[in-house]
Amino acid sequence: MIGAQWGDEGKGKIVDIYSEFADTIVRPTGGNNAGHTLVVKGEKFVFHLIPSGILHPGKKCVISNGVVVDPKVLLSEIGRLKERGFLADDSQLKLGLLANVILPYHILFDKVREEKLGTRKIGTTARGIGPCYEDKVARVGIRVCDLVRPETFGEKLRANLELKNFLLKNYYGAKEVPFQATFDEFLAYGERLKAHLVDTSLFINSEIQQGAKILFEGAQGTMLDVDHGTYPFVTSSNTTAGGACTGSGVGPTKIGAVVGVTKAYATRVGSGPFPTELLDEDGQLIRDRGHEYGSTTGRPRRCGWFDAAVVRYANRLNGLSGLALTKLDVLSGIPRVKVCVAYEIGGVRQDEVPTSLSDFEAVKPVYEEMEGWKEDITQARELADLPKAAQRYVRMLEEVSGVEISLVSVGPDRNETIIRKNPFRA
Ligand code: GDP
Ligand code: IMO
Ligand code: MG
């Protein structure tokens, strides 16, 4: 399950639905920059690190090595779930020993760098994601396994702090991170997380061998991929389908289907190009009706029309076997709806997402306009239950995206869903 746009497509809800058919749900990449919301019988849950399958008792959930883990956030998420009567058995949740840990200096760097960038800022979630991935790639990262080995942890932390504190103090004029307090705090986290620590690649692959069905829960979205997104306005990991393999240590031959999740319109949080963005009352209408405010930071999301060029790009990068279309209900009551089918740049039509950021910033969307629908569609459980105009809209999105729509979501709740095809039963 991969986000086919700029994140917040509704992955949490869709993962919750498909979890019923899976045995194990795995978060392969990203960190607590993600905010996945699900609503079950009117009750709302937001997950940042724990896979959205956790509400299904008996399903195993895995945070694998490709994730950057803020242990404080994870522990508070675990605590909140337990308070609400979930995760009664610690063995339901596994945490990768080789996952990199977000430390206080990563969060500080994220903040001071954004401040220094001023108007050119990326608009990160300020959770320390980028700086933590940088350390991982620089091979100086501290990993979950280090938190249960005081000596190794102490050595690595001391070595890291030497340079980090020098930069924080002398370059950014920020406060330094103390060794002892950080050491004590994170060792305690390691102790509290011990019951969850495993070799997650070994665990997932042995589950596969025993015939278990695995659902990989992507975070962020295709356009935020560090290699293929709107760089530098991206996150610091591979959010595309390949990330599920590298992040969890599972070979590509084991993946049976890739579902892309897309909204019936488009949103983006943070800076960077967004060709179909609506800065008028239509944008505000979508924001209000869709409650488009970040699940992680509460920031208002930028809203715009559906961009088929982006979804076609997501199809190319992820090899999609189907699309899950969410938030169709949000468009009810909008008299005329638009779909961006291609771009125009310097008067020339272009069907693909441009490789250069400045070209992408300059494109003008080519729209097709359609009649909207007024009816409340949240009760629809089959495509035929939808008003004719909404059916035409779904068919149009399918056609211009070039991917079959296998699920349509018509409300936030688990049951407000039209399932056309189940990837686990195909
Ligand atoms: P994620 O990060 O991809 O999991 O998405 P978010 O949870 O950040 O944002 C999606 C929001 O839309 C959440 O508040 C969901 O409860 C909500 N949502 C998901 N599907 C639908 C839908 O079909 N209709 C409506 N109205 N809300 C939905
Ligand atoms: P989910 O999983 C939407 C965006 C941030 C910013 C950029 C970089 O809920 O879809 P980062 O903190 O990762 O360095 O920020 O990426 N971003 C997201 N936008 N949904 C997300 O996750 C996001 N995670 C990061 O807003 O533009
Ligand atoms: Mg989200």
CSV table of C-alpha atoms and ligand atoms in Angstrom, one decimal:
chain,number,residue,atom,x,y,z
A,1,MET,CA,0.0,0.0,0.0
A,2,ILE,CA,1.6,3.1,-1.3
A,3,GLY,CA,0.6,6.8,-1.3
A,4,ALA,CA,0.1,7.8,-5.0
A,5,GLN,CA,0.2,11.6,-4.3
A,6,TRP,CA,1.8,13.8,-1.7
A,7,GLY,CA,0.9,11.8,1.4
A,8,ASP,CA,-2.3,11.8,3.5
A,9,GLU,CA,-4.2,9.9,0.9
A,10,GLY,CA,-6.1,7.9,3.5
A,11,LYS,CA,-3.6,5.0,3.7
A,12,GLY,CA,-4.4,4.4,7.4
A,13,LYS,CA,-8.1,3.7,6.6
A,14,ILE,CA,-7.3,1.4,3.6
A,15,VAL,CA,-4.7,-0.5,5.6
A,16,ASP,CA,-7.2,-1.0,8.4
A,17,ILE,CA,-9.7,-2.5,5.8
A,18,TYR,CA,-7.2,-4.8,4.1
A,19,SER,CA,-5.8,-5.9,7.5
A,20,GLU,CA,-8.8,-8.1,7.9
A,21,PHE,CA,-7.4,-10.3,5.0
A,22,ALA,CA,-3.7,-10.1,6.1
A,23,ASP,CA,-1.9,-11.9,8.9
A,24,THR,CA,1.0,-9.4,9.4
A,25,ILE,CA,1.1,-5.7,8.8
A,26,VAL,CA,4.5,-4.0,8.3
A,27,ARG,CA,5.6,-0.4,8.3
A,28,PRO,CA,8.7,-0.4,6.1
A,29,THR,CA,9.9,3.2,5.9
A,30,GLY,CA,9.4,6.7,7.2
A,31,GLY,CA,8.9,7.7,10.8
A,32,ASN,CA,6.6,9.8,13.0
A,33,ASN,CA,6.3,12.3,10.2
A,34,ALA,CA,3.4,10.1,9.2
A,35,GLY,CA,0.0,10.5,10.6
A,36,HIS,CA,-2.4,7.7,9.7
A,37,THR,CA,-6.0,8.2,10.8
A,38,LEU,CA,-8.7,5.6,11.0
A,39,VAL,CA,-12.2,5.6,12.3
A,40,VAL,CA,-13.8,2.5,13.6
A,41,LYS,CA,-17.5,2.7,14.6
A,42,GLY,CA,-17.1,6.4,15.1
A,43,GLU,CA,-14.0,6.1,17.2
A,44,LYS,CA,-10.9,7.9,15.8
A,45,PHE,CA,-7.3,6.7,16.0
A,46,VAL,CA,-4.2,8.4,14.7
A,47,PHE,CA,-1.0,6.3,14.3
A,48,HIS,CA,2.4,7.8,13.6
A,49,LEU,CA,4.6,4.7,13.9
A,50,ILE,CA,2.5,1.6,14.8
A,51,PRO,CA,1.0,0.0,11.7
A,52,SER,CA,-2.7,0.7,11.2
A,53,GLY,CA,-3.5,-3.1,11.5
A,54,ILE,CA,-3.0,-3.0,15.2
A,55,LEU,CA,-6.7,-2.6,15.9
A,56,HIS,CA,-7.3,-6.2,14.7
A,57,PRO,CA,-6.5,-8.4,17.6
A,58,GLY,CA,-4.3,-11.3,16.7
A,59,LYS,CA,-2.7,-9.6,13.7
A,60,LYS,CA,1.0,-9.2,14.1
A,61,CYS,CA,2.4,-5.7,13.4
A,62,VAL,CA,6.0,-4.9,12.6
A,63,ILE,CA,8.0,-1.7,12.6
A,64,SER,CA,10.9,-2.7,10.4
A,65,ASN,CA,14.5,-1.7,9.9
A,66,GLY,CA,13.8,1.0,7.3
A,67,VAL,CA,11.8,3.1,9.8
A,68,VAL,CA,13.4,5.9,11.8
A,69,VAL,CA,12.1,5.4,15.3
A,70,ASP,CA,11.5,8.1,18.0
A,71,PRO,CA,11.2,5.8,21.0
A,72,LYS,CA,9.4,8.4,23.1
A,73,VAL,CA,6.7,8.7,20.5
A,74,LEU,CA,6.5,5.0,20.1
A,75,LEU,CA,6.1,4.4,23.8
A,76,SER,CA,3.4,7.0,24.1
A,77,GLU,CA,1.6,5.4,21.1
A,78,ILE,CA,1.8,2.0,22.8
A,79,GLY,CA,0.6,3.5,26.1
A,80,ARG,CA,-2.5,5.1,24.4
A,81,LEU,CA,-3.4,1.9,22.7
A,82,LYS,CA,-3.2,-0.1,25.9
A,83,GLU,CA,-5.3,2.4,27.7
A,84,ARG,CA,-8.0,1.9,25.0
A,85,GLY,CA,-7.9,-1.8,25.4
A,86,PHE,CA,-5.7,-2.8,22.4
A,87,LEU,CA,-2.2,-4.4,22.3
A,88,ALA,CA,-2.9,-6.5,25.3
A,89,ASP,CA,-0.2,-8.9,24.2
A,90,ASP,CA,3.3,-7.3,23.7
A,91,SER,CA,4.2,-9.9,21.1
A,92,GLN,CA,1.6,-8.4,18.7
A,93,LEU,CA,4.1,-5.6,18.0
A,94,LYS,CA,7.6,-6.2,16.7
A,95,LEU,CA,10.3,-3.5,16.4
A,96,GLY,CA,13.4,-4.0,14.2
A,97,LEU,CA,16.7,-4.2,16.0
A,98,LEU,CA,18.4,-2.4,13.1
A,99,ALA,CA,16.0,0.5,12.8
A,100,ASN,CA,17.7,3.9,13.3
A,101,VAL,CA,16.8,5.9,16.4
A,102,ILE,CA,15.7,9.6,16.3
A,103,LEU,CA,17.7,11.4,19.0
A,104,PRO,CA,17.1,14.9,20.4
A,105,TYR,CA,19.8,16.4,18.2
A,106,HIS,CA,18.0,15.2,15.1
A,107,ILE,CA,14.9,17.1,16.1
A,108,LEU,CA,16.9,20.2,16.9
A,109,PHE,CA,18.8,20.1,13.6
A,110,ASP,CA,15.5,19.7,11.7
A,111,LYS,CA,14.2,22.9,13.4
A,112,VAL,CA,17.2,25.1,13.2
A,113,ARG,CA,17.8,24.2,9.6
A,114,GLU,CA,14.3,25.1,8.6
A,115,GLU,CA,14.6,28.4,10.4
A,116,LYS,CA,17.8,29.2,8.6
A,117,LEU,CA,16.2,28.4,5.2
A,118,GLY,CA,13.5,30.9,5.9
A,119,THR,CA,11.2,31.3,2.9
A,120,ARG,CA,13.1,28.5,1.1
A,121,LYS,CA,12.2,26.0,3.9
A,122,ILE,CA,11.0,22.5,3.0
A,123,GLY,CA,8.1,22.7,5.5
A,124,THR,CA,9.2,19.5,7.3
A,125,THR,CA,7.2,18.0,10.2
A,126,ALA,CA,10.1,18.9,12.5
A,127,ARG,CA,10.3,15.4,13.8
A,128,GLY,CA,14.0,14.9,13.1
A,129,ILE,CA,13.3,12.6,10.1
A,130,GLY,CA,15.8,14.1,7.6
A,131,PRO,CA,18.7,14.4,10.1
A,132,CYS,CA,18.2,10.8,11.3
A,133,TYR,CA,18.2,9.4,7.8
A,134,GLU,CA,21.4,11.4,7.0
A,135,ASP,CA,23.2,9.9,10.0
A,136,LYS,CA,22.1,6.4,8.9
A,137,VAL,CA,23.5,6.9,5.4
A,138,ALA,CA,26.6,8.5,6.8
A,139,ARG,CA,27.0,5.3,8.9
A,140,VAL,CA,27.0,7.1,12.2
A,141,GLY,CA,23.4,6.3,13.2
A,142,ILE,CA,22.4,4.9,16.5
A,143,ARG,CA,20.2,1.9,16.1
A,144,VAL,CA,17.5,0.2,18.3
A,145,CYS,CA,19.9,-2.6,19.1
A,146,ASP,CA,22.4,-0.1,20.6
A,147,LEU,CA,19.8,1.0,23.2
A,148,VAL,CA,20.1,-2.3,24.9
A,149,ARG,CA,23.9,-2.3,24.9
A,150,PRO,CA,24.9,0.5,27.2
A,151,GLU,CA,28.6,0.5,26.4
A,152,THR,CA,28.2,0.6,22.6
A,153,PHE,CA,25.4,3.2,22.9
A,154,GLY,CA,27.6,5.4,25.2
A,155,GLU,CA,30.5,5.3,22.7
A,156,LYS,CA,28.3,6.1,19.7
A,157,LEU,CA,26.4,8.8,21.5
A,158,ARG,CA,29.6,10.5,22.8
A,159,ALA,CA,31.2,10.5,19.3
A,160,ASN,CA,28.0,11.9,17.7
A,161,LEU,CA,27.5,14.6,20.3
A,162,GLU,CA,31.0,15.9,19.8
A,163,LEU,CA,30.3,17.1,16.3
A,164,LYS,CA,26.6,17.8,16.7
A,165,ASN,CA,27.0,20.0,19.7
A,166,PHE,CA,29.9,21.9,18.0
A,167,LEU,CA,27.5,22.7,15.1
A,168,LEU,CA,24.5,23.4,17.2
A,169,LYS,CA,26.4,25.8,19.4
A,170,ASN,CA,28.8,27.5,16.9
A,171,TYR,CA,26.9,27.4,13.6
A,172,TYR,CA,23.3,27.5,14.6
A,173,GLY,CA,23.6,29.3,18.0
A,174,ALA,CA,21.3,26.7,19.5
A,175,LYS,CA,21.5,24.9,22.8
A,176,GLU,CA,23.7,21.8,23.1
A,177,VAL,CA,22.4,18.3,23.9
A,178,PRO,CA,23.7,16.9,27.2
A,179,PHE,CA,25.4,13.5,27.2
A,180,GLN,CA,24.3,12.0,30.5
A,181,ALA,CA,20.6,12.9,30.5
A,182,THR,CA,20.3,11.7,26.9
A,183,PHE,CA,22.1,8.5,27.6
A,184,ASP,CA,20.0,7.7,30.7
A,185,GLU,CA,16.7,8.6,29.0
A,186,PHE,CA,17.3,6.5,25.9
A,187,LEU,CA,18.7,3.5,27.8
A,188,ALA,CA,15.4,3.6,29.7
A,189,TYR,CA,13.5,3.6,26.5
A,190,GLY,CA,15.5,0.6,25.3
A,191,GLU,CA,14.6,-1.3,28.4
A,192,ARG,CA,10.9,-0.5,28.0
A,193,LEU,CA,10.9,-1.6,24.4
A,194,LYS,CA,12.8,-4.8,25.0
A,195,ALA,CA,9.7,-7.0,24.7
A,196,HIS,CA,9.2,-5.9,21.1
A,197,LEU,CA,12.7,-6.2,19.7
A,198,VAL,CA,13.3,-8.8,17.0
A,199,ASP,CA,15.1,-9.5,13.8
A,200,THR,CA,12.2,-8.2,11.8
A,201,SER,CA,13.5,-9.4,8.4
A,202,LEU,CA,13.8,-12.9,9.8
A,203,PHE,CA,10.4,-12.7,11.4
A,204,ILE,CA,8.6,-11.5,8.2
A,205,ASN,CA,10.3,-14.0,5.9
A,206,SER,CA,9.6,-16.9,8.2
A,207,GLU,CA,5.9,-15.8,8.3
A,208,ILE,CA,5.9,-15.7,4.5
A,209,GLN,CA,7.4,-19.2,4.4
A,210,GLN,CA,4.6,-20.4,6.6
A,211,GLY,CA,2.1,-19.0,4.2
A,212,ALA,CA,1.1,-15.8,6.0
A,213,LYS,CA,-0.2,-12.9,4.1
A,214,ILE,CA,1.8,-9.7,4.6
A,215,LEU,CA,0.5,-6.2,4.1
A,216,PHE,CA,3.1,-3.4,3.8
A,217,GLU,CA,1.9,0.0,4.9
A,218,GLY,CA,3.6,2.7,3.0
A,219,ALA,CA,4.1,6.1,4.6
A,220,GLN,CA,4.1,9.5,2.9
A,221,GLY,CA,3.5,9.5,-0.9
A,222,THR,CA,5.2,8.9,-4.2
A,223,MET,CA,5.8,12.6,-4.9
A,224,LEU,CA,7.7,12.8,-1.5
A,225,ASP,CA,10.1,10.1,-2.5
A,226,VAL,CA,13.7,11.2,-2.0
A,227,ASP,CA,14.8,9.9,-5.5
A,228,HIS,CA,11.7,10.5,-7.6
A,229,GLY,CA,9.7,13.2,-5.9
A,230,THR,CA,9.8,17.0,-6.1
A,231,TYR,CA,13.4,17.2,-4.6
A,232,PRO,CA,14.3,18.9,-2.4
A,233,PHE,CA,10.7,19.3,-1.3
A,234,VAL,CA,10.5,15.6,-0.3
A,235,THR,CA,11.0,13.4,2.7
A,236,SER,CA,14.3,11.6,3.3
A,237,SER,CA,13.3,8.0,2.4
A,238,ASN,CA,12.0,5.9,-0.5
A,239,THR,CA,8.3,6.2,-0.2
A,240,THR,CA,7.7,4.2,-3.4
A,241,ALA,CA,7.1,0.4,-3.6
A,242,GLY,CA,10.7,-0.6,-3.7
A,243,GLY,CA,11.0,0.9,-0.2
A,244,ALA,CA,8.8,-1.8,1.1
A,245,CYS,CA,11.4,-4.4,0.1
A,246,THR,CA,14.5,-2.5,1.3
A,247,GLY,CA,12.9,-1.2,4.4
A,248,SER,CA,11.7,-4.6,5.6
A,249,GLY,CA,14.3,-7.0,4.2
A,250,VAL,CA,11.9,-8.9,1.9
A,251,GLY,CA,12.7,-9.7,-1.7
A,252,PRO,CA,10.7,-8.2,-4.6
A,253,THR,CA,9.7,-11.6,-5.8
A,254,LYS,CA,7.6,-11.9,-2.6
A,255,ILE,CA,5.4,-9.0,-3.5
A,256,GLY,CA,2.1,-10.0,-5.1
A,257,ALA,CA,0.3,-6.7,-5.6
A,258,VAL,CA,0.9,-3.0,-5.2
A,259,VAL,CA,-2.1,-0.8,-4.3
A,260,GLY,CA,-1.8,3.0,-4.8
A,261,VAL,CA,-4.0,5.1,-2.6
A,262,THR,CA,-5.2,8.4,-4.0
A,263,LYS,CA,-7.7,11.0,-3.0
A,264,ALA,CA,-10.5,12.0,-5.4
A,265,TYR,CA,-8.7,15.4,-5.4
A,266,ALA,CA,-5.2,16.3,-4.3
A,267,THR,CA,-3.6,17.8,-1.2
A,268,ARG,CA,-0.1,18.6,-0.1
A,269,VAL,CA,1.4,19.8,3.2
A,270,GLY,CA,4.7,21.7,3.2
A,271,SER,CA,6.4,23.5,0.4
A,272,GLY,CA,7.0,22.5,-3.2
A,273,PRO,CA,5.3,22.4,-6.6
A,274,PHE,CA,1.6,21.5,-6.7
A,275,PRO,CA,0.2,22.3,-10.2
A,276,THR,CA,-3.5,21.9,-9.4
A,277,GLU,CA,-3.5,23.8,-6.2
A,278,LEU,CA,-6.6,25.9,-5.6
A,279,LEU,CA,-6.0,29.2,-3.9
A,280,ASP,CA,-9.6,30.2,-4.2
A,281,GLU,CA,-12.9,29.4,-2.5
A,282,ASP,CA,-13.0,25.9,-4.1
A,283,GLY,CA,-9.8,25.1,-2.3
A,284,GLN,CA,-11.2,26.3,1.0
A,285,LEU,CA,-14.4,24.4,0.4
A,286,ILE,CA,-12.4,21.1,-0.1
A,287,ARG,CA,-10.3,21.9,2.9
A,288,ASP,CA,-13.3,22.5,5.1
A,289,ARG,CA,-15.4,19.6,3.8
A,290,GLY,CA,-12.4,17.2,3.8
A,291,HIS,CA,-11.1,18.4,7.2
A,292,GLU,CA,-7.8,18.9,5.4
A,293,TYR,CA,-5.6,19.7,8.4
A,294,GLY,CA,-2.4,17.7,9.1
A,295,SER,CA,-2.8,14.6,11.3
A,296,THR,CA,0.8,15.2,12.6
A,297,THR,CA,1.3,18.9,12.7
A,298,GLY,CA,-2.2,20.3,12.4
A,299,ARG,CA,-1.1,22.5,9.5
A,300,PRO,CA,-3.8,23.4,6.9
A,301,ARG,CA,-3.2,21.2,3.8
A,302,ARG,CA,-3.0,22.8,0.4
A,303,CYS,CA,-5.9,21.5,-1.7
A,304,GLY,CA,-6.4,21.1,-5.4
A,305,TRP,CA,-8.0,19.1,-8.2
A,306,PHE,CA,-7.1,15.5,-9.0
A,307,ASP,CA,-3.8,15.4,-11.0
A,308,ALA,CA,-3.8,12.4,-13.4
A,309,ALA,CA,-0.2,13.0,-14.5
A,310,VAL,CA,0.9,12.5,-10.9
A,311,VAL,CA,-1.1,9.3,-10.5
A,312,ARG,CA,0.3,8.0,-13.9
A,313,TYR,CA,3.8,8.8,-12.6
A,314,ALA,CA,2.9,6.9,-9.4
A,315,ASN,CA,1.8,4.0,-11.6
A,316,ARG,CA,5.1,4.0,-13.4
A,317,LEU,CA,7.3,4.2,-10.3
A,318,ASN,CA,5.3,1.6,-8.2
A,319,GLY,CA,3.9,-0.7,-10.8
A,320,LEU,CA,0.5,-0.4,-9.4
A,321,SER,CA,-2.0,-3.3,-9.7
A,322,GLY,CA,-4.9,-1.2,-8.5
A,323,LEU,CA,-5.9,2.1,-7.0
A,324,ALA,CA,-7.8,2.8,-3.8
A,325,LEU,CA,-9.8,6.0,-4.3
A,326,THR,CA,-10.6,7.9,-1.1
A,327,LYS,CA,-12.7,10.9,0.0
A,328,LEU,CA,-15.0,10.8,-3.0
A,329,ASP,CA,-17.8,12.0,-0.6
A,330,VAL,CA,-15.9,15.3,0.0
A,331,LEU,CA,-16.7,16.4,-3.6
A,332,SER,CA,-20.5,16.0,-3.1
A,333,GLY,CA,-22.1,19.4,-3.6
A,334,ILE,CA,-19.4,20.9,-5.7
A,335,PRO,CA,-21.3,22.0,-8.9
A,336,ARG,CA,-18.5,21.3,-11.4
A,337,VAL,CA,-15.4,19.2,-10.8
A,338,LYS,CA,-12.2,19.3,-12.7
A,339,VAL,CA,-9.5,16.7,-13.4
A,340,CYS,CA,-6.0,17.6,-14.6
A,341,VAL,CA,-5.3,15.3,-17.5
A,342,ALA,CA,-2.0,16.7,-18.7
A,343,TYR,CA,0.2,19.8,-18.4
A,344,GLU,CA,1.1,22.6,-20.7
A,345,ILE,CA,4.5,24.2,-20.6
A,346,GLY,CA,5.3,27.1,-22.9
A,347,GLY,CA,2.2,26.3,-24.9
A,348,VAL,CA,3.3,22.7,-25.4
A,349,ARG,CA,1.2,19.8,-24.0
A,350,GLN,CA,3.1,17.4,-21.8
A,351,ASP,CA,1.7,14.2,-20.4
A,352,GLU,CA,4.5,13.4,-18.0
A,353,VAL,CA,5.7,14.9,-14.7
A,354,PRO,CA,8.7,17.0,-15.7
A,355,THR,CA,12.1,15.9,-14.2
A,356,SER,CA,13.2,19.5,-13.5
A,357,LEU,CA,11.7,21.3,-10.5
A,358,SER,CA,11.6,24.6,-12.2
A,359,ASP,CA,9.6,23.1,-15.1
A,360,PHE,CA,7.3,21.4,-12.7
A,361,GLU,CA,6.8,24.8,-11.0
A,362,ALA,CA,6.0,26.3,-14.3
A,363,VAL,CA,3.5,23.8,-15.7
A,364,LYS,CA,-0.2,24.8,-16.3
A,365,PRO,CA,-2.7,22.1,-15.8
A,366,VAL,CA,-4.9,21.0,-18.7
A,367,TYR,CA,-8.3,20.4,-17.2
A,368,GLU,CA,-11.4,18.4,-18.2
A,369,GLU,CA,-14.4,19.6,-16.4
A,370,MET,CA,-17.4,17.5,-15.4
A,371,GLU,CA,-20.8,18.0,-13.8
A,372,GLY,CA,-20.7,17.3,-10.1
A,373,TRP,CA,-23.3,15.6,-7.9
A,374,LYS,CA,-25.2,16.9,-4.8
A,375,GLU,CA,-26.2,13.7,-3.1
A,376,ASP,CA,-24.7,12.4,0.1
A,377,ILE,CA,-22.9,9.2,-1.0
A,378,THR,CA,-21.6,7.9,2.4
A,379,GLN,CA,-24.1,5.1,2.3
A,380,ALA,CA,-23.0,3.7,-1.1
A,381,ARG,CA,-21.6,0.2,-0.8
A,382,GLU,CA,-21.5,-0.6,-4.6
A,383,LEU,CA,-20.5,1.6,-7.5
A,384,ALA,CA,-24.1,1.3,-8.8
A,385,ASP,CA,-25.3,3.0,-5.6
A,386,LEU,CA,-23.5,6.2,-6.5
A,387,PRO,CA,-25.2,9.0,-8.5
A,388,LYS,CA,-24.5,8.8,-12.2
A,389,ALA,CA,-22.3,11.8,-12.2
A,390,ALA,CA,-20.1,10.3,-9.4
A,391,GLN,CA,-19.9,7.0,-11.3
A,392,ARG,CA,-18.8,9.0,-14.4
A,393,TYR,CA,-16.2,10.8,-12.3
A,394,VAL,CA,-14.7,7.5,-11.0
A,395,ARG,CA,-14.6,6.0,-14.5
A,396,MET,CA,-13.0,9.1,-15.8
A,397,LEU,CA,-10.2,9.0,-13.1
A,398,GLU,CA,-9.7,5.3,-13.9
A,399,GLU,CA,-9.3,6.1,-17.6
A,400,VAL,CA,-6.9,9.1,-17.3
A,401,SER,CA,-4.8,7.4,-14.6
A,402,GLY,CA,-4.5,4.1,-16.6
A,403,VAL,CA,-5.0,2.0,-13.4
A,404,GLU,CA,-8.0,0.1,-12.3
A,405,ILE,CA,-9.8,1.5,-9.3
A,406,SER,CA,-10.2,-1.5,-6.9
A,407,LEU,CA,-11.7,0.3,-3.9
A,408,VAL,CA,-13.7,3.6,-3.4
A,409,SER,CA,-13.9,5.1,0.0
A,410,VAL,CA,-17.0,7.3,0.7
A,411,GLY,CA,-16.4,8.3,4.3
A,412,PRO,CA,-13.8,8.1,7.1
A,413,ASP,CA,-15.3,5.1,8.8
A,414,ARG,CA,-14.2,1.5,8.2
A,415,ASN,CA,-17.6,0.5,6.8
A,416,GLU,CA,-17.9,3.5,4.4
A,417,THR,CA,-16.3,1.7,1.6
A,418,ILE,CA,-17.0,0.2,-1.8
A,419,ILE,CA,-14.7,-2.8,-2.3
A,420,ARG,CA,-14.5,-3.8,-6.0
A,421,LYS,CA,-11.5,-6.1,-5.9
A,422,ASN,CA,-9.5,-7.5,-3.0
A,423,PRO,CA,-5.7,-7.7,-3.6
A,424,PHE,CA,-5.5,-10.7,-1.2
A,425,ARG,CA,-8.1,-12.6,-3.2
A,426,ALA,CA,-7.0,-11.8,-6.7
B,1,GDP,P1,-2.8,8.8,5.6
B,1,GDP,O1,-1.6,9.6,6.2
B,1,GDP,O2,-2.6,8.5,4.2
B,1,GDP,O3,-3.2,7.7,6.4
B,1,GDP,O4,-4.0,9.9,5.6
B,1,GDP,P2,-4.4,10.8,6.9
B,1,GDP,O5,-5.0,10.0,7.9
B,1,GDP,O6,-3.3,11.8,7.2
B,1,GDP,O7,-5.5,11.7,6.2
B,1,GDP,C1,-6.7,11.2,5.7
B,1,GDP,C2,-7.9,11.7,6.4
B,1,GDP,O8,-9.1,11.5,5.6
B,1,GDP,C3,-8.2,11.1,7.7
B,1,GDP,O9,-8.7,12.1,8.6
B,1,GDP,C4,-9.2,10.0,7.4
B,1,GDP,O10,-10.0,9.7,8.6
B,1,GDP,C5,-10.0,10.7,6.4
B,1,GDP,N1,-10.6,9.8,5.4
B,1,GDP,C6,-10.1,8.6,4.8
B,1,GDP,N2,-10.9,8.2,3.9
B,1,GDP,C7,-11.9,9.0,3.8
B,1,GDP,C8,-13.1,9.1,3.0
B,1,GDP,O11,-13.3,8.3,2.1
B,1,GDP,N3,-14.0,10.2,3.2
B,1,GDP,C9,-13.7,11.1,4.2
B,1,GDP,N4,-14.6,12.1,4.3
B,1,GDP,N5,-12.6,11.1,5.0
B,1,GDP,C10,-11.8,10.1,4.8
B,2,IMO,P1,1.6,10.3,5.8
B,2,IMO,O1,2.3,9.0,6.0
B,2,IMO,C1,2.0,14.3,4.1
B,2,IMO,C2,6.0,16.1,4.1
B,2,IMO,C3,6.2,17.3,5.0
B,2,IMO,C4,7.2,18.0,4.2
B,2,IMO,C5,8.1,16.9,3.6
B,2,IMO,C6,9.4,16.6,4.4
B,2,IMO,O2,0.7,10.7,6.9
B,2,IMO,O3,1.0,10.4,4.4
B,2,IMO,P2,9.8,15.4,6.8
B,2,IMO,O4,9.3,15.8,8.1
B,2,IMO,O5,9.5,14.1,6.3
B,2,IMO,O6,11.3,15.7,6.6
B,2,IMO,O7,9.1,16.5,5.8
B,2,IMO,O8,7.3,15.8,3.6
B,2,IMO,N1,5.5,14.9,4.8
B,2,IMO,C7,4.2,14.5,4.7
B,2,IMO,N2,3.2,15.0,4.1
B,2,IMO,N3,1.9,13.1,4.7
B,2,IMO,C8,3.0,12.5,5.4
B,2,IMO,O9,2.9,11.3,5.9
B,2,IMO,C9,4.2,13.2,5.4
B,2,IMO,N4,5.4,13.0,5.9
B,2,IMO,C10,6.2,14.0,5.5
B,2,IMO,O10,5.0,18.0,5.2
B,2,IMO,O11,6.6,18.7,3.1
B,3,MG,MG,-1.2,11.4,7.1
